[in-house]
PDB file of C-alpha atoms in Angstrom:
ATOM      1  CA  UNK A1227      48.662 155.259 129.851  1.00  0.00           C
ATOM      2  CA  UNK A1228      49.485 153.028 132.837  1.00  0.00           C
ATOM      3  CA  UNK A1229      50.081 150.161 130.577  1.00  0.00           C
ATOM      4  CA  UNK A1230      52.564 152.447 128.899  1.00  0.00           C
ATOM      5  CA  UNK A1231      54.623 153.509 132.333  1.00  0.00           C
ATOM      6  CA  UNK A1232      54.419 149.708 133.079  1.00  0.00           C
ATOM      7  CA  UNK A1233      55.527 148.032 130.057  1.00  0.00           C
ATOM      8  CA  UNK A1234      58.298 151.310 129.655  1.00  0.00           C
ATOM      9  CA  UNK A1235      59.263 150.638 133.572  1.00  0.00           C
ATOM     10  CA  UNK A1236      59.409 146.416 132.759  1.00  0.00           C
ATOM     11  CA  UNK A1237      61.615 147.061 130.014  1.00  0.00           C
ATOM     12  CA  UNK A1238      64.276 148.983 131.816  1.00  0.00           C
ATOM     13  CA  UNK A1239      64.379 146.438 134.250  1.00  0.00           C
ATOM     14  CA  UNK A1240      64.931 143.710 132.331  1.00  0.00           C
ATOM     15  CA  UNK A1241      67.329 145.393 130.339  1.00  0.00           C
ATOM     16  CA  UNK A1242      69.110 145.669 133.108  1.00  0.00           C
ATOM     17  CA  UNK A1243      68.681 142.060 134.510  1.00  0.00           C
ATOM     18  CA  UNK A1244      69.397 140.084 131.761  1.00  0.00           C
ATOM     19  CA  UNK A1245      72.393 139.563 129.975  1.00  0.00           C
ATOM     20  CA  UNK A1246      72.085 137.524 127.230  1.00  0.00           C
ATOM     21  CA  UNK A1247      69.641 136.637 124.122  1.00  0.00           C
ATOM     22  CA  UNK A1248      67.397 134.256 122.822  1.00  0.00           C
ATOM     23  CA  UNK A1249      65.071 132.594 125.150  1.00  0.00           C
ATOM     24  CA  UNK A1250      66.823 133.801 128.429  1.00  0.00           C
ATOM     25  CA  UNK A1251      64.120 136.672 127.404  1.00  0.00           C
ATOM     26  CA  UNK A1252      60.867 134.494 127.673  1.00  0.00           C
ATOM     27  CA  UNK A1253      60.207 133.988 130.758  1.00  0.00           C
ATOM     28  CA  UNK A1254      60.682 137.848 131.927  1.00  0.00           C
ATOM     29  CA  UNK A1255      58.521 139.604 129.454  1.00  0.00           C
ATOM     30  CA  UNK A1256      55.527 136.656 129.823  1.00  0.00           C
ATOM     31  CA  UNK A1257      55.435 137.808 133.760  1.00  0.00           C
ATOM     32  CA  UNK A1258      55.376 141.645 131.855  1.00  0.00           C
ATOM     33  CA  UNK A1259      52.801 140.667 129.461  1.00  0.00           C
ATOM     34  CA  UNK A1260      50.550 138.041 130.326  1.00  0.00           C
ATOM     35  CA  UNK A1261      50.269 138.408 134.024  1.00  0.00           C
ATOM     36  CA  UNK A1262      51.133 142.311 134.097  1.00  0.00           C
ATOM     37  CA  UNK A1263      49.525 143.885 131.388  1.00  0.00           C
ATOM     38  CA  UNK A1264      47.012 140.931 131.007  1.00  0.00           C
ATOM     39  CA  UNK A1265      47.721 140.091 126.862  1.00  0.00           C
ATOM     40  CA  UNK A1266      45.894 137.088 125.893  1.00  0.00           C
ATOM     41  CA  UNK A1267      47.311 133.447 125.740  1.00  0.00           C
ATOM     42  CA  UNK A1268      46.517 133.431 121.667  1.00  0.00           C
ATOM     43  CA  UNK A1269      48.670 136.979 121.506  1.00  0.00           C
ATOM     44  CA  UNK A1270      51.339 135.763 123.519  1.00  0.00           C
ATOM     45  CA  UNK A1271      51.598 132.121 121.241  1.00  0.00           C
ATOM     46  CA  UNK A1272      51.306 134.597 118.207  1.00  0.00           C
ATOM     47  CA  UNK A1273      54.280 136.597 119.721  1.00  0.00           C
ATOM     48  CA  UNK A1274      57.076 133.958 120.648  1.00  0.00           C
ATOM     49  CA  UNK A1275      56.031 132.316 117.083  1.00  0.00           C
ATOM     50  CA  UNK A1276      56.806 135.395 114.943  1.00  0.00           C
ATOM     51  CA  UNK A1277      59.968 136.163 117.215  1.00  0.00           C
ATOM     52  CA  UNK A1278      60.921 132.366 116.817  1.00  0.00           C
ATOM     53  CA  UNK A1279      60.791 132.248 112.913  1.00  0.00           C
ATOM     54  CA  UNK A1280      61.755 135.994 111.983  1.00  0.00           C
ATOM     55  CA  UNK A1281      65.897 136.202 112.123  1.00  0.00           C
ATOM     56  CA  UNK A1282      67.213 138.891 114.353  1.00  0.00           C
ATOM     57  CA  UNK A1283      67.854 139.173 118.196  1.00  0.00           C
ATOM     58  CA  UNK A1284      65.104 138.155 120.261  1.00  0.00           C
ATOM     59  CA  UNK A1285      65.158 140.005 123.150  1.00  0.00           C
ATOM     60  CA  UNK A1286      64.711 142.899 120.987  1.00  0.00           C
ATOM     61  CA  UNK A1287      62.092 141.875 119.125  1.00  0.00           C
ATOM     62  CA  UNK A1288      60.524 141.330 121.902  1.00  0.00           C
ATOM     63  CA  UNK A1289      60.898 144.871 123.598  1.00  0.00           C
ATOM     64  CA  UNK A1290      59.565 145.812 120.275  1.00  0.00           C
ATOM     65  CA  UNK A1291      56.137 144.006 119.968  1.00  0.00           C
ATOM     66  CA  UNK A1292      55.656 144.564 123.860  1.00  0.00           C
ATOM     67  CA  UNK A1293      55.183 148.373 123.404  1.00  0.00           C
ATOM     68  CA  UNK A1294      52.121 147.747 120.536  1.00  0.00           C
ATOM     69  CA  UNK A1295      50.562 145.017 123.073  1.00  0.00           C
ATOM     70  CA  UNK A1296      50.844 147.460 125.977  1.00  0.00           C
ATOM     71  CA  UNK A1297      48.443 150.522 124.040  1.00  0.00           C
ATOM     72  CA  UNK A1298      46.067 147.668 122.887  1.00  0.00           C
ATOM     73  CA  UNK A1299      46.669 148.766 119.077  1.00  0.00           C
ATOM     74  CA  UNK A1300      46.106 152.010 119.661  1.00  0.00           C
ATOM     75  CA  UNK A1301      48.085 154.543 117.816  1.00  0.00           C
ATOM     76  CA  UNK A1302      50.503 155.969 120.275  1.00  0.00           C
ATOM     77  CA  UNK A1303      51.512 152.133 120.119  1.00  0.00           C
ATOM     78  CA  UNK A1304      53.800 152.601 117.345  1.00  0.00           C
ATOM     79  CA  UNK A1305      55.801 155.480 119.316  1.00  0.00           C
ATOM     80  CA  UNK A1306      55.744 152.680 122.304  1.00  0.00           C
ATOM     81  CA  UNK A1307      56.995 150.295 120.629  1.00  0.00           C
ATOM     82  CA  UNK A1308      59.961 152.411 119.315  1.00  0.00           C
ATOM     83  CA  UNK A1309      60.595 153.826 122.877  1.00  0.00           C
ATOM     84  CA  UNK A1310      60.412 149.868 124.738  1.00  0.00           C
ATOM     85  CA  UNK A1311      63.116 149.056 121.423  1.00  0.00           C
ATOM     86  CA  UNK A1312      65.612 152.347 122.264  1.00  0.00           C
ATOM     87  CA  UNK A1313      64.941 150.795 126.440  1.00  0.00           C
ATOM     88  CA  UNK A1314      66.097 147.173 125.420  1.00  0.00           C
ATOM     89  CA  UNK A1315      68.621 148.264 123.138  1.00  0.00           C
ATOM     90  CA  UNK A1316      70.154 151.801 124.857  1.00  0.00           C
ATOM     91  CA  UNK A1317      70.765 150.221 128.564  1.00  0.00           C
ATOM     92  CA  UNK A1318      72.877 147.521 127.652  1.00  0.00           C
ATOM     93  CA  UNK A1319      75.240 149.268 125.540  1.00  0.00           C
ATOM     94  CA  UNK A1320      75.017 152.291 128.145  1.00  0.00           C
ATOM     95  CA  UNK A1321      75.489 149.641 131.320  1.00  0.00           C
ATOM     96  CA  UNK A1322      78.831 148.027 129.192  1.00  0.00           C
ATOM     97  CA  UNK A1323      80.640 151.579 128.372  1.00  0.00           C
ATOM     98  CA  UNK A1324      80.601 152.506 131.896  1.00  0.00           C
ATOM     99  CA  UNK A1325      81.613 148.526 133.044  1.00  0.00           C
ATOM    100  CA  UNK A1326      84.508 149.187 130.021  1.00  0.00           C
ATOM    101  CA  UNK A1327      85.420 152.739 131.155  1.00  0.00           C
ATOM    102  CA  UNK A1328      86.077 151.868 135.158  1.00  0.00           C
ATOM    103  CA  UNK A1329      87.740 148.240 134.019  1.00  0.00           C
ATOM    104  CA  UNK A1330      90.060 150.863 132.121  1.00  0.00           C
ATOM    105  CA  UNK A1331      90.486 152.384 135.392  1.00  0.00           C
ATOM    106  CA  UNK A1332      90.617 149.585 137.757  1.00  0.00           C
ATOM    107  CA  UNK A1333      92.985 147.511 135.765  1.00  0.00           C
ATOM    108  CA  UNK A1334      96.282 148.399 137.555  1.00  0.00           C
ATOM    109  CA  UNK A1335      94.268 148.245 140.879  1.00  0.00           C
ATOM    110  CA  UNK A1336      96.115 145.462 143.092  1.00  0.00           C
ATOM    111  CA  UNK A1337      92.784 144.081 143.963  1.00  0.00           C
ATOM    112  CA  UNK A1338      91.485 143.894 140.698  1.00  0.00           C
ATOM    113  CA  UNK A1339      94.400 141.926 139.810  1.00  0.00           C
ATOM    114  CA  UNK A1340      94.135 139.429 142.483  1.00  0.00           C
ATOM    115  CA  UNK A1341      90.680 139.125 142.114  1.00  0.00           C
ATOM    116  CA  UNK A1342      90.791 138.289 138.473  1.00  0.00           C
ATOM    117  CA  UNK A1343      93.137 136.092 139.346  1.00  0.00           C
ATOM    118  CA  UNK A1344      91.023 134.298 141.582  1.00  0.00           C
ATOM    119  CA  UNK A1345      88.295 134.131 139.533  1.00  0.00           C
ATOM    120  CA  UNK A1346      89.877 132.718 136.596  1.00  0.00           C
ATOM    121  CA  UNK A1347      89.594 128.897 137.917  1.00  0.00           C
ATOM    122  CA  UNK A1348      86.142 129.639 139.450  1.00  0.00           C
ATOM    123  CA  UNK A1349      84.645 130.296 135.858  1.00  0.00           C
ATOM    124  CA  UNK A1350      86.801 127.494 134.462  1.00  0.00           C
ATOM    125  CA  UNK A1351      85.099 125.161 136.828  1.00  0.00           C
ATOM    126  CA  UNK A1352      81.895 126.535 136.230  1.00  0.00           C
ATOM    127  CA  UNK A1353      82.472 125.931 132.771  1.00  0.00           C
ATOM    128  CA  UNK A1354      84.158 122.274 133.066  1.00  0.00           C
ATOM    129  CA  UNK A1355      80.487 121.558 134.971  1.00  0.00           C
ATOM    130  CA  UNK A1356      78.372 123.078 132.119  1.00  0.00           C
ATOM    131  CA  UNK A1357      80.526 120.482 129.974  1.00  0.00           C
ATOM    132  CA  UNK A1358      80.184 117.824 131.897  1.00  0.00           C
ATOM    133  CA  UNK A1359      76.322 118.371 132.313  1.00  0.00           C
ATOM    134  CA  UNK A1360      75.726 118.959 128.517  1.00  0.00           C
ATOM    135  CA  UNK A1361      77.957 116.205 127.439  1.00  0.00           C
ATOM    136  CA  UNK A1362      76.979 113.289 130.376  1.00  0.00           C
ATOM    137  CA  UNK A1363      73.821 112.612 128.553  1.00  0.00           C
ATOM    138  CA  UNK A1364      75.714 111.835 125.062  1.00  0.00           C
ATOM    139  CA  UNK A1365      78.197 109.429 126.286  1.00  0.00           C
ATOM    140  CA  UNK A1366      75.723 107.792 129.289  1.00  0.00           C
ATOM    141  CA  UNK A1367      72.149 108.231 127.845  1.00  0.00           C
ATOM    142  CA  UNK A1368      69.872 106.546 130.603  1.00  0.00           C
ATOM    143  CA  UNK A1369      71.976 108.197 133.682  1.00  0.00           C
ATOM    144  CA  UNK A1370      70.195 110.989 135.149  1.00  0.00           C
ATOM    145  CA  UNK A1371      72.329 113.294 137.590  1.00  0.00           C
ATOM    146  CA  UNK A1372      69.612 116.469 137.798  1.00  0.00           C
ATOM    147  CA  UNK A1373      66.069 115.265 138.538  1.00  0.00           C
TER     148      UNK A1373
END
């Protein structure tokens, strides 16, 4: 039953982390499952491969599996495994209404408006950089700028 307050507690807090999908995901439910909970190497390999080739978000698939590797196959498992899904997929949505609802609120707000005006160049800088990392390799293959 610890394993189950654990792996219920990890998944509400990296619902709440992460924003995002596919493999942003990994690396937070490994430190959850392998070094947490203690789920074998084989189990884990077994897990990212199934997630990898089965089509569908994986994050959530993820969430999913980690609630029947937390009870060990036992059979409260299954209701685990629904309840670490409804955490991965319930937070998010819940965490963007209320973002949505006070932006509704906030938009007339004289500091909202400067400050969305200052950040528009900051993210279009940060994403002229991710540009010019992603595309320095093509055009100048043996340069390396990030060792």
């Amino acid at each position: 039953m610890i394993s189950a307050l654990v792996v219920l507690l990890g998944c509400l807090i990296i619902s709440i982390v992460i924003f995002g999908g596919a493999q942003v995901f990994i690396p937070y439910f490994k430190i959850l499952l392998v070094d947490i909970l203690k789920v074998s190497d084989k189990d884990w390999d077994a897990v990212l491969s199934i997630a990898n080739s089965t089509p569908g978000v994986f994050g959530l698939k993820l969430g999913f599996v980690s609630g029947y590797l937390a009870a060990n196959g036992e059979w409260w498992g299954w209701i685990l495994m629904i309840l670490t899904y409804l955490i991965v997929v319930l937070i998010p949505i819940t965490i963007i209404i209320l973002i949505f609802n006070k932006y509704q609120k906030m938009k007339t707000n004289k500091f909202m408006i400067s400050f969305l005006k200052i950040m528009r160049p900051i993210i279009a800088g940060i994403l002229i950089s991710v540009v010019i990392n992603l595309g320095m390799p093509l055009i100048v293959p043996f340069v390396n700028f990030n060792n």
